Amino acid sequence: MFGRSTALVALLIASGAAINVAPQAPSSAAAVTAPAVAPRSPRNASYAITARLDPASRTISGNEIVTWRNTSNIAADALRFHLYYNAWRNTASTWMRERRLSGRAPEKEYEPSDWGWIDVTNIRVIGVDGSAGDLTSQLRFIAPDDGNTADRTVAEVPLTRAIGPGETVNVQIAWSAHVPRTFARTGAVGNFFFIAQWFPKIGVLENSGWNCHQFHVSTEFFADFGIYDVRLTVPRGWIVGATGVERDRRDEADGTTTHHYYQEDVHDFAWTTSPDLVERRATFEHPSLPRADLRLLLQKEHVGQAERHFEAARAALKYYGEWFGPYPYGHLTIVDPAWQSAADGMEYPTLITAGTSWLQPSHTEDPEDVTVHEAGHQFWYGIVATNEFENAWMDEGINTFATARVMQERFAPTYTLKRYFGGFIPYRLLDFPRTRERDGDRLGNYRTGAKGDAQSTPSWQYWPGTAGSITYDKTALWLHTLERMLGWDVLQRILSTYFMRFQFKHPKPQDFFDVAGEVSGRDLTWFFDQVYRSSNVFDYGVETLRSETDSVEGFVDKSPPGTTPRVELKQVLYRTQVVVRRYGEGIFPVDVRVVFENKEEVRWHWDGRDRWKMFEVEKPVRAAFAQVDPDRVLLLDVRYTNNSFTLEPQSARAARKWSLAWLIWLQDHLLTYGFFV
Amino acid sequence: MAAAAAFREGIRRVNHAPVVVAGMFAVTLLVSLPLAYALETMIADHLGSSLAAESLATGTNYDWWQEFSAQATGLGTTFLATISGFAAVLNNLSGFLDHAPLAATIIGVTAAWMVLWSFLSGGVIDRFARARRTRSHGFFGACGMHFWRLLRLAAIAWIVYAILFQFVHRWILSDTYSWLTRDLTAERTGFAVRLAGYAIFGALLIACNIVFDYARIRIVVEDRRSAIAAVLAGARFVRRHAAGVLGLYGLNAVAFLVLLVVYALVAPGAPRSGVSMWAALVLGELYIVGRHYLKLLFYASETAFFQGALAHAAYTAAPVPVWPDSPAAEMIANADRTVTS
């Protein structure tokens, strides 16, 4: 087993210096080996990185020492690394191929400088005796997911000696990278750089082997926790924001400045730099939650929106903290990315990107929604570190649900916003307030991709065109459904139990389902079978409603032989029949409700299994309307219009009203095109 | 005649032709109504006996709207949340300037309306040029007489506008705009570039529009047969009276902007039910009447400006001695009467 002694650190430094890359390895990697607080996480993948950015050529030259401990129960005879930047090396990468598959057109035509890549120039394993075994020549690219030989996003290097369970290895890697024009929210535009997924990053060794997926277009990342001790050299005067806190900075003789950032118990490191960022600071304080320093790096043209960003971040830390668990890091950096940087709305440990526009009316989606969402990812992704390659819904879906809840608690009402004239001019549709359940167009988006994939399919295997709706929208909708089934108190306890139990770990879907069953005290297997393990679509509806005076045609024995004729009742009885149907494949127990003209109502509970079912009742009053799932528990029902049936339909009135509104639109349209005549 | 005087004269002529305003409004309404009815049927069918209709009848129901949109085809695809209130105006103007694609059904009705409008514009300009009532037989006689000429002019205009929107628009507001803003990181600067793009494209568009406007007027006023010659004559006129032409165009544009601002201030949002629904409809239609008025004011003021700039009667094409005479011939006749009396 390799030790982590001070002597080894010295050896690492010495061996790092031997690699011919600039700058040198950290002058002091002591921070990596002397954590400031008791470990919250396994810290089995720690990095000491030095990197230099040359903005003119958009290149990064880097040098890192990875200290990796095998936490699995199998030995590792090879190491696997992510080289994410190679996803944009050329159009043959898996990422680019999947993007074409999704039907998404390239955002722009690529110029030679737009492409990004990362080349490992040297890799060596540092032995316990300080010897350095150079493995550079043995590095090879593998494609464990799709066998794409042109893909270079995963590299494997065999070890001369296997690393057994519990053992630690130190690997020194030198690399150079070209920063792309932004792809997948990492890259540069103008002099704004947002640098993420930028360094050789070790995969996750599980008991079943390496979990080190290629970079896919519709999924994100997965990594082990560790300590990041990073020195970033950029032109002097440029503002830097990064994961962690800045410990010190040093002006170099060549007109650059090295910024030293440090963070424990995280599983990634991202940073931004630009000479044009404006810095603002604030704090989050709460009677029962840890204090957090908020640092906002925003664009000059958005300075007036600084407080909106802070308020959103505070709201996220408050409500997520109260509902799920405390935010432990004590600081959060919010980056307001540059226009056209395409880096908005992304999460990294203790660092997020928000996103807004120069003209952004209040009470609209951004920047509040995106800030809450990305800050919320500190909990669902950052702390509960699920595998985004395989179970993207576990962070994105849960976080989308929680974001909508915070938005309702803190920022309601918000309105649908449309943008005109090249997207610059905003217009709020005040007649269309956003609702928590709908949260924009969740159901609308889900409806279009509902059958795309079962959610249990590994996320990287989702059809790229509908991956988003299955990951974000479907999960948010079924969590809302679960909330309506169980009540918020129960769901909140489920989520907080799950959070506290699996913070700084890598839970799997079954862990969540087990907690849900345990806390709710109910067997929810059927529910997760429907929403998670299948791509079934839910669609219940009322087929017919009849409410007529009870009359029987044919022959009736009014007075059976031997009985006294009964006195005929004068009361008129209405026989009400309602037929409900299950149009979709999804099965969900629902209520059926009939409301009568005197406001009286009758409810039945239907297990929702049969294709149709008829309910009957006799009342001295006529029915007014019938509903299936009247409380709209099942938010995944893709056609709610057919869930009700009234005997006095208003469709003609509604249709007339809206067609007259549309008439004015059409006339205006004709007159607009009347410009030509 | 100065631009301001022509503008005032245009107002006077339109004000004295309320039947024309009403008639053109009626034409637009009649073209639109069948489609509105078709949409009404679509909405009613989709709602069926659902309770969703109740919320939709009294307010909005965005959930239903999304559901409807998801299954909508043809006309139904244009039924968006942005059709009500001032959003409708922004939607149309932005779509026009950004060359947003239109639904096939809408393209069809727009083309039909434009052909119909071209047919009627002969009568309308004739009416404004004569500055007196022409009665329906005179009006439609002029419509018929000028229709094929104006249709030929419309074909030429269509080619020019198609080039402008298909190629020039893409070149200015897509290719060049993207190239200029490629490394910009400030949205404000990007917006300024976009505005400059709109200004350049708009200037080209307006230049063509003015030439075609005066070509149309010359076809009617001077009884011209050749659409090509009318375009050239229109261009010559614009070149020789550039300041006045542009000034008048500017006055008309300002009037249009004033109407937009007023409607933006008073436009109702999504209609409610009962009286407020009808009030919203009336307000909307008043705005549409206003748009018609301004469209006709363009015709009338430009016609007045052109007539005011005529050097002498011989400048006009030889009138065909059949009824109705061209406004130019009528002008000559009137001039003769003036001389003899």
PDB file of N, CA and C in Angstrom, chain B residues 262-303:
ATOM      1  N   VAL B 262     -50.309  53.635 -28.804  1.00  0.00           N
ATOM      2  CA  VAL B 262     -51.650  53.766 -28.199  1.00  0.00           C
ATOM      3  C   VAL B 262     -52.240  52.377 -27.936  1.00  0.00           C
ATOM      4  N   TYR B 263     -52.099  51.503 -28.910  1.00  0.00           N
ATOM      5  CA  TYR B 263     -52.681  50.160 -28.721  1.00  0.00           C
ATOM      6  C   TYR B 263     -51.937  49.401 -27.626  1.00  0.00           C
ATOM      7  N   ALA B 264     -50.624  49.619 -27.565  1.00  0.00           N
ATOM      8  CA  ALA B 264     -49.862  48.952 -26.501  1.00  0.00           C
ATOM      9  C   ALA B 264     -50.369  49.383 -25.132  1.00  0.00           C
ATOM     10  N   LEU B 265     -50.778  50.645 -25.047  1.00  0.00           N
ATOM     11  CA  LEU B 265     -51.237  51.160 -23.753  1.00  0.00           C
ATOM     12  C   LEU B 265     -52.637  50.671 -23.400  1.00  0.00           C
ATOM     13  N   VAL B 266     -53.463  50.510 -24.400  1.00  0.00           N
ATOM     14  CA  VAL B 266     -54.859  50.180 -24.100  1.00  0.00           C
ATOM     15  C   VAL B 266     -55.209  48.732 -24.423  1.00  0.00           C
ATOM     16  N   ALA B 267     -54.298  48.035 -25.070  1.00  0.00           N
ATOM     17  CA  ALA B 267     -54.650  46.675 -25.514  1.00  0.00           C
ATOM     18  C   ALA B 267     -55.001  45.797 -24.328  1.00  0.00           C
ATOM     19  N   PRO B 268     -56.106  45.123 -24.418  1.00  0.00           N
ATOM     20  CA  PRO B 268     -56.448  44.203 -23.339  1.00  0.00           C
ATOM     21  C   PRO B 268     -55.576  42.960 -23.458  1.00  0.00           C
ATOM     22  N   GLY B 269     -55.410  42.267 -22.360  1.00  0.00           N
ATOM     23  CA  GLY B 269     -54.683  41.006 -22.412  1.00  0.00           C
ATOM     24  C   GLY B 269     -55.597  39.929 -22.955  1.00  0.00           C
ATOM     25  N   ALA B 270     -55.475  38.768 -22.370  1.00  0.00           N
ATOM     26  CA  ALA B 270     -56.358  37.685 -22.794  1.00  0.00           C
ATOM     27  C   ALA B 270     -57.792  38.057 -22.436  1.00  0.00           C
ATOM     28  N   PRO B 271     -58.713  37.860 -23.365  1.00  0.00           N
ATOM     29  CA  PRO B 271     -60.097  38.255 -23.082  1.00  0.00           C
ATOM     30  C   PRO B 271     -60.710  37.438 -21.957  1.00  0.00           C
ATOM     31  N   ARG B 272     -61.589  38.088 -21.219  1.00  0.00           N
ATOM     32  CA  ARG B 272     -62.332  37.369 -20.158  1.00  0.00           C
ATOM     33  C   ARG B 272     -63.668  36.927 -20.750  1.00  0.00           C
ATOM     34  N   SER B 273     -64.698  37.032 -19.933  1.00  0.00           N
ATOM     35  CA  SER B 273     -65.998  36.614 -20.451  1.00  0.00           C
ATOM     36  C   SER B 273     -66.963  37.780 -20.417  1.00  0.00           C
ATOM     37  N   GLY B 274     -68.121  37.593 -21.023  1.00  0.00           N
ATOM     38  CA  GLY B 274     -69.184  38.591 -20.987  1.00  0.00           C
ATOM     39  C   GLY B 274     -68.803  39.892 -21.646  1.00  0.00           C
ATOM     40  N   VAL B 275     -69.135  40.990 -20.960  1.00  0.00           N
ATOM     41  CA  VAL B 275     -68.944  42.321 -21.535  1.00  0.00           C
ATOM     42  C   VAL B 275     -67.470  42.576 -21.845  1.00  0.00           C
ATOM     43  N   SER B 276     -66.593  42.151 -20.919  1.00  0.00           N
ATOM     44  CA  SER B 276     -65.170  42.441 -21.135  1.00  0.00           C
ATOM     45  C   SER B 276     -64.650  41.722 -22.380  1.00  0.00           C
ATOM     46  N   MET B 277     -65.224  40.560 -22.670  1.00  0.00           N
ATOM     47  CA  MET B 277     -64.814  39.851 -23.877  1.00  0.00           C
ATOM     48  C   MET B 277     -65.181  40.666 -25.120  1.00  0.00           C
ATOM     49  N   TRP B 278     -66.408  41.191 -25.126  1.00  0.00           N
ATOM     50  CA  TRP B 278     -66.839  41.976 -26.285  1.00  0.00           C
ATOM     51  C   TRP B 278     -66.087  43.291 -26.346  1.00  0.00           C
ATOM     52  N   ALA B 279     -65.802  43.841 -25.162  1.00  0.00           N
ATOM     53  CA  ALA B 279     -65.037  45.096 -25.138  1.00  0.00           C
ATOM     54  C   ALA B 279     -63.656  44.876 -25.737  1.00  0.00           C
ATOM     55  N   ALA B 280     -63.048  43.741 -25.389  1.00  0.00           N
ATOM     56  CA  ALA B 280     -61.717  43.427 -25.936  1.00  0.00           C
ATOM     57  C   ALA B 280     -61.794  43.275 -27.447  1.00  0.00           C
ATOM     58  N   LEU B 281     -62.872  42.645 -27.899  1.00  0.00           N
ATOM     59  CA  LEU B 281     -63.035  42.455 -29.337  1.00  0.00           C
ATOM     60  C   LEU B 281     -63.192  43.800 -30.034  1.00  0.00           C
ATOM     61  N   VAL B 282     -64.040  44.665 -29.449  1.00  0.00           N
ATOM     62  CA  VAL B 282     -64.272  45.983 -30.058  1.00  0.00           C
ATOM     63  C   VAL B 282     -62.975  46.786 -30.108  1.00  0.00           C
ATOM     64  N   LEU B 283     -62.239  46.742 -28.996  1.00  0.00           N
ATOM     65  CA  LEU B 283     -60.975  47.468 -28.939  1.00  0.00           C
ATOM     66  C   LEU B 283     -59.999  46.942 -29.986  1.00  0.00           C
ATOM     67  N   GLY B 284     -59.948  45.642 -30.079  1.00  0.00           N
ATOM     68  CA  GLY B 284     -59.061  45.023 -31.069  1.00  0.00           C
ATOM     69  C   GLY B 284     -59.449  45.404 -32.471  1.00  0.00           C
ATOM     70  N   GLU B 285     -60.745  45.388 -32.733  1.00  0.00           N
ATOM     71  CA  GLU B 285     -61.192  45.729 -34.086  1.00  0.00           C
ATOM     72  C   GLU B 285     -61.004  47.212 -34.388  1.00  0.00           C
ATOM     73  N   LEU B 286     -61.138  48.040 -33.346  1.00  0.00           N
ATOM     74  CA  LEU B 286     -60.859  49.468 -33.554  1.00  0.00           C
ATOM     75  C   LEU B 286     -59.407  49.660 -33.966  1.00  0.00           C
ATOM     76  N   TYR B 287     -58.547  48.884 -33.339  1.00  0.00           N
ATOM     77  CA  TYR B 287     -57.126  48.953 -33.713  1.00  0.00           C
ATOM     78  C   TYR B 287     -56.948  48.507 -35.172  1.00  0.00           C
ATOM     79  N   ILE B 288     -57.658  47.450 -35.528  1.00  0.00           N
ATOM     80  CA  ILE B 288     -57.553  46.964 -36.908  1.00  0.00           C
ATOM     81  C   ILE B 288     -58.093  48.022 -37.879  1.00  0.00           C
ATOM     82  N   VAL B 289     -59.178  48.682 -37.497  1.00  0.00           N
ATOM     83  CA  VAL B 289     -59.693  49.777 -38.339  1.00  0.00           C
ATOM     84  C   VAL B 289     -58.621  50.851 -38.471  1.00  0.00           C
ATOM     85  N   GLY B 290     -57.965  51.128 -37.351  1.00  0.00           N
ATOM     86  CA  GLY B 290     -56.882  52.118 -37.371  1.00  0.00           C
ATOM     87  C   GLY B 290     -55.775  51.708 -38.321  1.00  0.00           C
ATOM     88  N   ARG B 291     -55.437  50.419 -38.318  1.00  0.00           N
ATOM     89  CA  ARG B 291     -54.397  49.944 -39.244  1.00  0.00           C
ATOM     90  C   ARG B 291     -54.828  50.149 -40.698  1.00  0.00           C
ATOM     91  N   HIS B 292     -56.122  49.879 -40.949  1.00  0.00           N
ATOM     92  CA  HIS B 292     -56.633  50.091 -42.309  1.00  0.00           C
ATOM     93  C   HIS B 292     -56.572  51.565 -42.685  1.00  0.00           C
ATOM     94  N   TYR B 293     -56.969  52.374 -41.721  1.00  0.00           N
ATOM     95  CA  TYR B 293     -56.967  53.814 -41.984  1.00  0.00           C
ATOM     96  C   TYR B 293     -55.560  54.266 -42.371  1.00  0.00           C
ATOM     97  N   LEU B 294     -54.574  53.803 -41.604  1.00  0.00           N
ATOM     98  CA  LEU B 294     -53.202  54.223 -41.875  1.00  0.00           C
ATOM     99  C   LEU B 294     -52.686  53.660 -43.192  1.00  0.00           C
ATOM    100  N   LYS B 295     -53.086  52.449 -43.489  1.00  0.00           N
ATOM    101  CA  LYS B 295     -52.683  51.860 -44.766  1.00  0.00           C
ATOM    102  C   LYS B 295     -53.236  52.706 -45.925  1.00  0.00           C
ATOM    103  N   LEU B 296     -54.511  53.102 -45.779  1.00  0.00           N
ATOM    104  CA  LEU B 296     -55.136  53.918 -46.819  1.00  0.00           C
ATOM    105  C   LEU B 296     -54.551  55.328 -46.841  1.00  0.00           C
ATOM    106  N   LEU B 297     -54.144  55.778 -45.653  1.00  0.00           N
ATOM    107  CA  LEU B 297     -53.515  57.102 -45.575  1.00  0.00           C
ATOM    108  C   LEU B 297     -52.204  57.103 -46.358  1.00  0.00           C
ATOM    109  N   PHE B 298     -51.491  55.991 -46.306  1.00  0.00           N
ATOM    110  CA  PHE B 298     -50.276  55.853 -47.114  1.00  0.00           C
ATOM    111  C   PHE B 298     -50.625  56.098 -48.590  1.00  0.00           C
ATOM    112  N   TYR B 299     -51.615  55.344 -49.063  1.00  0.00           N
ATOM    113  CA  TYR B 299     -52.037  55.479 -50.463  1.00  0.00           C
ATOM    114  C   TYR B 299     -52.438  56.918 -50.787  1.00  0.00           C
ATOM    115  N   ALA B 300     -53.314  57.439 -49.916  1.00  0.00           N
ATOM    116  CA  ALA B 300     -53.908  58.748 -50.216  1.00  0.00           C
ATOM    117  C   ALA B 300     -52.855  59.848 -50.190  1.00  0.00           C
ATOM    118  N   SER B 301     -51.995  59.831 -49.181  1.00  0.00           N
ATOM    119  CA  SER B 301     -51.009  60.907 -49.064  1.00  0.00           C
ATOM    120  C   SER B 301     -49.968  60.798 -50.177  1.00  0.00           C
ATOM    121  N   GLU B 302     -49.573  59.580 -50.517  1.00  0.00           N
ATOM    122  CA  GLU B 302     -48.597  59.431 -51.595  1.00  0.00           C
ATOM    123  C   GLU B 302     -49.213  59.824 -52.938  1.00  0.00           C
ATOM    124  N   THR B 303     -50.479  59.482 -53.088  1.00  0.00           N
ATOM    125  CA  THR B 303     -51.166  59.883 -54.325  1.00  0.00           C
ATOM    126  C   THR B 303     -51.237  61.402 -54.415  1.00  0.00           C
TER     127      THR B 303
END
